[in-house]
Amino acid sequence: WIIAKIMHRDLSSDNCMFRRLADGSVVGVLNDWDLSKSGDSTGQSSKSRTGTRPFMAIDLLVPNPPAHLERYDWESIMYVIIWIACRFERGGHETNREALKNWLIPDLVVVQEKKQSFLMARPPVITGYYAPLRSWISQLVNIFRKGYGARQEHDVVPSLDLTNVDKRSSEPFDEETLGGHVTYEALWAVLSR
């Protein structure tokens, strides 16, 4: 997004692949770009819900979703990492089909509630092979937890005591970054370690 200004809008475990180069290094590959959005384009396609339910951002799991934001792709990447780390072992063998199965429920609102609960709960159980990702996952979850928490705090209706009205709530909340918490820089600081 930073360079090409393209949002994928359908990040999922099936769209993330890798290949091993002759020198043994690994290169990530993201495929299936047919639902992507280029630049600041608007119109029906930018306001339509896209994605694969288990990996969709919480804000998209509503009957009338908002236009796609960059942070929705970042949130999807986090869910892909968590999904793989909780359900799979080395070689792509799915060993824990019960993990996160409530993200597969057809009802969008129920999946939204399950993901909100997930973000506020203790860290998920990660398979042995992906245990080294535990710190990554905890830090990523914490970034989104803080962002959604900041929005919830911002949206709280001020008390009826008009002498103590919270001035912050009169300013619009930064949805693009969840109040400055979910930024490329914050996420890259975790993922580049």
CSV table of C-alpha atoms in Angstrom, one decimal:
chain,number,residue,atom,x,y,z
A,1,TRP,CA,0.0,0.0,0.0
A,2,ILE,CA,2.8,2.4,0.9
A,3,ILE,CA,4.3,2.4,-2.6
A,4,ALA,CA,1.7,1.0,-5.0
A,5,LYS,CA,-1.4,2.3,-3.3
A,6,ILE,CA,-3.2,-1.0,-3.8
A,7,MET,CA,-5.4,-2.7,-1.1
A,8,HIS,CA,-5.8,-6.5,-1.6
A,9,ARG,CA,-9.2,-6.7,0.2
A,10,ASP,CA,-9.2,-10.6,0.3
A,11,LEU,CA,-6.2,-11.6,2.4
A,12,SER,CA,-6.6,-15.2,3.5
A,13,SER,CA,-4.4,-18.2,4.3
A,14,ASP,CA,-5.1,-19.5,0.8
A,15,ASN,CA,-3.8,-16.3,-0.8
A,16,CYS,CA,-0.5,-16.3,1.0
A,17,MET,CA,2.2,-18.5,-0.3
A,18,PHE,CA,5.9,-18.8,-0.4
A,19,ARG,CA,8.7,-20.3,-2.5
A,20,ARG,CA,12.1,-21.3,-1.6
A,21,LEU,CA,14.9,-19.9,-3.8
A,22,ALA,CA,17.9,-21.8,-5.0
A,23,ASP,CA,20.0,-20.2,-2.2
A,24,GLY,CA,17.6,-21.5,0.4
A,25,SER,CA,16.0,-18.2,1.2
A,26,VAL,CA,12.2,-17.9,1.3
A,27,VAL,CA,10.2,-15.3,-0.6
A,28,GLY,CA,6.5,-14.6,0.3
A,29,VAL,CA,4.0,-14.4,-2.5
A,30,LEU,CA,0.5,-12.9,-2.3
A,31,ASN,CA,-1.9,-14.0,-5.0
A,32,ASP,CA,-5.5,-13.5,-6.0
A,33,TRP,CA,-5.7,-9.8,-6.7
A,34,ASP,CA,-9.1,-9.8,-8.5
A,35,LEU,CA,-10.8,-8.0,-5.6
A,36,SER,CA,-8.1,-5.4,-5.0
A,37,LYS,CA,-8.7,-1.7,-5.0
A,38,SER,CA,-6.2,0.7,-6.6
A,39,GLY,CA,-5.4,4.1,-5.2
A,40,ASP,CA,-8.1,6.3,-3.8
A,41,SER,CA,-10.7,4.8,-6.1
A,42,THR,CA,-14.3,5.1,-5.0
A,43,GLY,CA,-17.5,3.6,-6.2
A,44,GLN,CA,-19.5,0.5,-5.6
A,45,SER,CA,-16.6,-1.9,-5.6
A,46,SER,CA,-14.8,0.1,-2.9
A,47,LYS,CA,-17.8,0.0,-0.6
A,48,SER,CA,-18.8,-3.7,-1.1
A,49,ARG,CA,-17.8,-6.3,1.5
A,50,THR,CA,-14.9,-8.3,0.2
A,51,GLY,CA,-12.8,-10.9,1.9
A,52,THR,CA,-12.9,-14.4,3.4
A,53,ARG,CA,-14.8,-14.4,6.7
A,54,PRO,CA,-12.2,-15.9,9.1
A,55,PHE,CA,-9.7,-13.2,8.0
A,56,MET,CA,-12.0,-10.2,7.6
A,57,ALA,CA,-11.5,-7.1,9.8
A,58,ILE,CA,-14.0,-6.7,12.6
A,59,ASP,CA,-15.5,-3.5,11.1
A,60,LEU,CA,-16.4,-5.4,7.8
A,61,LEU,CA,-18.4,-8.0,9.6
A,62,VAL,CA,-21.6,-5.9,9.6
A,63,PRO,CA,-24.6,-5.8,7.3
A,64,ASN,CA,-23.6,-2.5,5.6
A,65,PRO,CA,-19.8,-2.4,5.7
A,66,PRO,CA,-17.8,0.8,5.3
A,67,ALA,CA,-15.5,1.5,2.4
A,68,HIS,CA,-12.3,-0.5,2.7
A,69,LEU,CA,-9.5,1.0,4.7
A,70,GLU,CA,-5.8,0.1,4.6
A,71,ARG,CA,-5.9,-1.1,8.2
A,72,TYR,CA,-8.5,-3.8,7.2
A,73,ASP,CA,-5.8,-5.5,5.2
A,74,TRP,CA,-3.4,-5.2,8.1
A,75,GLU,CA,-6.0,-6.7,10.4
A,76,SER,CA,-6.5,-9.5,7.9
A,77,ILE,CA,-2.8,-10.3,7.8
A,78,MET,CA,-2.8,-10.6,11.6
A,79,TYR,CA,-5.7,-13.1,11.4
A,80,VAL,CA,-3.9,-15.1,8.7
A,81,ILE,CA,-0.8,-15.4,11.0
A,82,ILE,CA,-3.0,-16.3,14.0
A,83,TRP,CA,-5.0,-18.9,12.0
A,84,ILE,CA,-1.9,-20.6,10.6
A,85,ALA,CA,-0.1,-20.6,14.0
A,86,CYS,CA,-3.1,-22.0,15.9
A,87,ARG,CA,-4.3,-24.6,13.4
A,88,PHE,CA,-1.2,-25.9,11.5
A,89,GLU,CA,2.1,-27.6,12.1
A,90,ARG,CA,5.2,-28.0,10.0
A,91,GLY,CA,4.5,-28.9,6.3
A,92,GLY,CA,1.0,-27.3,6.3
A,93,HIS,CA,-0.6,-30.2,8.3
A,94,GLU,CA,-3.8,-29.0,9.9
A,95,THR,CA,-3.6,-30.5,13.4
A,96,ASN,CA,-6.0,-28.4,15.4
A,97,ARG,CA,-9.2,-28.0,13.4
A,98,GLU,CA,-11.1,-26.9,16.6
A,99,ALA,CA,-9.0,-23.7,17.0
A,100,LEU,CA,-10.9,-20.6,15.9
A,101,LYS,CA,-13.6,-22.6,14.3
A,102,ASN,CA,-16.1,-20.0,15.5
A,103,TRP,CA,-14.6,-17.7,12.9
A,104,LEU,CA,-16.2,-19.9,10.3
A,105,ILE,CA,-19.8,-19.4,11.4
A,106,PRO,CA,-22.0,-18.0,8.6
A,107,ASP,CA,-23.5,-15.2,10.7
A,108,LEU,CA,-21.3,-12.1,10.3
A,109,VAL,CA,-22.4,-10.5,13.5
A,110,VAL,CA,-21.6,-13.6,15.5
A,111,VAL,CA,-18.1,-13.8,13.9
A,112,GLN,CA,-17.7,-10.1,14.7
A,113,GLU,CA,-18.5,-10.8,18.4
A,114,LYS,CA,-16.2,-13.8,18.5
A,115,LYS,CA,-13.3,-11.8,17.1
A,116,GLN,CA,-13.9,-8.9,19.5
A,117,SER,CA,-13.9,-11.4,22.4
A,118,PHE,CA,-10.7,-13.0,20.9
A,119,LEU,CA,-8.9,-9.6,20.9
A,120,MET,CA,-9.8,-9.0,24.5
A,121,ALA,CA,-9.0,-12.5,25.7
A,122,ARG,CA,-5.6,-14.0,26.6
A,123,PRO,CA,-3.3,-15.0,23.8
A,124,PRO,CA,-4.4,-18.0,21.7
A,125,VAL,CA,-2.9,-21.5,22.0
A,126,ILE,CA,-0.3,-21.8,19.2
A,127,THR,CA,0.9,-25.1,17.8
A,128,GLY,CA,4.5,-26.2,18.7
A,129,TYR,CA,6.0,-25.5,15.3
A,130,TYR,CA,4.8,-21.8,15.4
A,131,ALA,CA,5.6,-21.2,19.0
A,132,PRO,CA,8.4,-18.7,17.9
A,133,LEU,CA,5.6,-16.5,16.6
A,134,ARG,CA,4.0,-16.1,20.0
A,135,SER,CA,5.7,-12.7,20.7
A,136,TRP,CA,4.7,-11.4,17.2
A,137,ILE,CA,1.1,-12.5,17.7
A,138,SER,CA,0.8,-11.0,21.2
A,139,GLN,CA,2.2,-7.7,20.0
A,140,LEU,CA,0.0,-7.5,16.9
A,141,VAL,CA,-3.1,-8.4,18.9
A,142,ASN,CA,-2.1,-5.7,21.4
A,143,ILE,CA,-1.9,-3.1,18.7
A,144,PHE,CA,-5.5,-3.8,17.5
A,145,ARG,CA,-6.7,-4.2,21.1
A,146,LYS,CA,-5.5,-0.7,21.9
A,147,GLY,CA,-6.9,0.7,18.8
A,148,TYR,CA,-10.4,-0.8,19.2
A,149,GLY,CA,-10.2,0.1,22.9
A,150,ALA,CA,-9.4,3.8,22.0
A,151,ARG,CA,-12.4,3.9,19.7
A,152,GLN,CA,-14.7,2.5,22.3
A,153,GLU,CA,-13.4,5.0,24.9
A,154,HIS,CA,-13.8,7.8,22.4
A,155,ASP,CA,-17.4,6.7,21.5
A,156,VAL,CA,-18.6,6.5,25.1
A,157,VAL,CA,-21.4,8.9,25.6
A,158,PRO,CA,-20.3,11.7,28.0
A,159,SER,CA,-21.9,11.6,31.4
A,160,LEU,CA,-25.0,13.7,32.1
A,161,ASP,CA,-22.9,16.0,34.2
A,162,LEU,CA,-22.4,18.8,31.6
A,163,THR,CA,-19.7,20.4,33.6
A,164,ASN,CA,-17.4,17.5,32.9
A,165,VAL,CA,-17.9,16.8,29.2
A,166,ASP,CA,-15.0,15.0,27.6
A,167,LYS,CA,-13.7,17.4,24.9
A,168,ARG,CA,-12.0,14.5,23.0
A,169,SER,CA,-15.3,13.0,22.0
A,170,SER,CA,-16.3,16.1,20.1
A,171,GLU,CA,-13.4,15.5,17.7
A,172,PRO,CA,-13.8,12.9,15.0
A,173,PHE,CA,-12.0,9.6,15.8
A,174,ASP,CA,-9.3,8.6,13.3
A,175,GLU,CA,-10.8,5.4,11.8
A,176,GLU,CA,-8.0,4.9,9.4
A,177,THR,CA,-5.5,4.1,12.2
A,178,LEU,CA,-7.9,3.5,15.1
A,179,GLY,CA,-6.8,6.6,16.9
A,180,GLY,CA,-3.1,6.4,15.7
A,181,HIS,CA,-2.6,2.8,17.1
A,182,VAL,CA,-2.8,0.8,13.9
A,183,THR,CA,-0.2,2.3,11.6
A,184,TYR,CA,2.2,0.8,9.0
A,185,GLU,CA,5.1,1.9,11.3
A,186,ALA,CA,3.7,0.2,14.4
A,187,LEU,CA,2.9,-3.0,12.6
A,188,TRP,CA,6.2,-3.1,10.7
A,189,ALA,CA,8.1,-2.5,14.0
A,190,VAL,CA,6.7,-5.9,15.1
A,191,LEU,CA,6.9,-7.8,11.8
A,192,SER,CA,10.5,-6.7,11.0
A,193,ARG,CA,11.9,-8.3,14.1
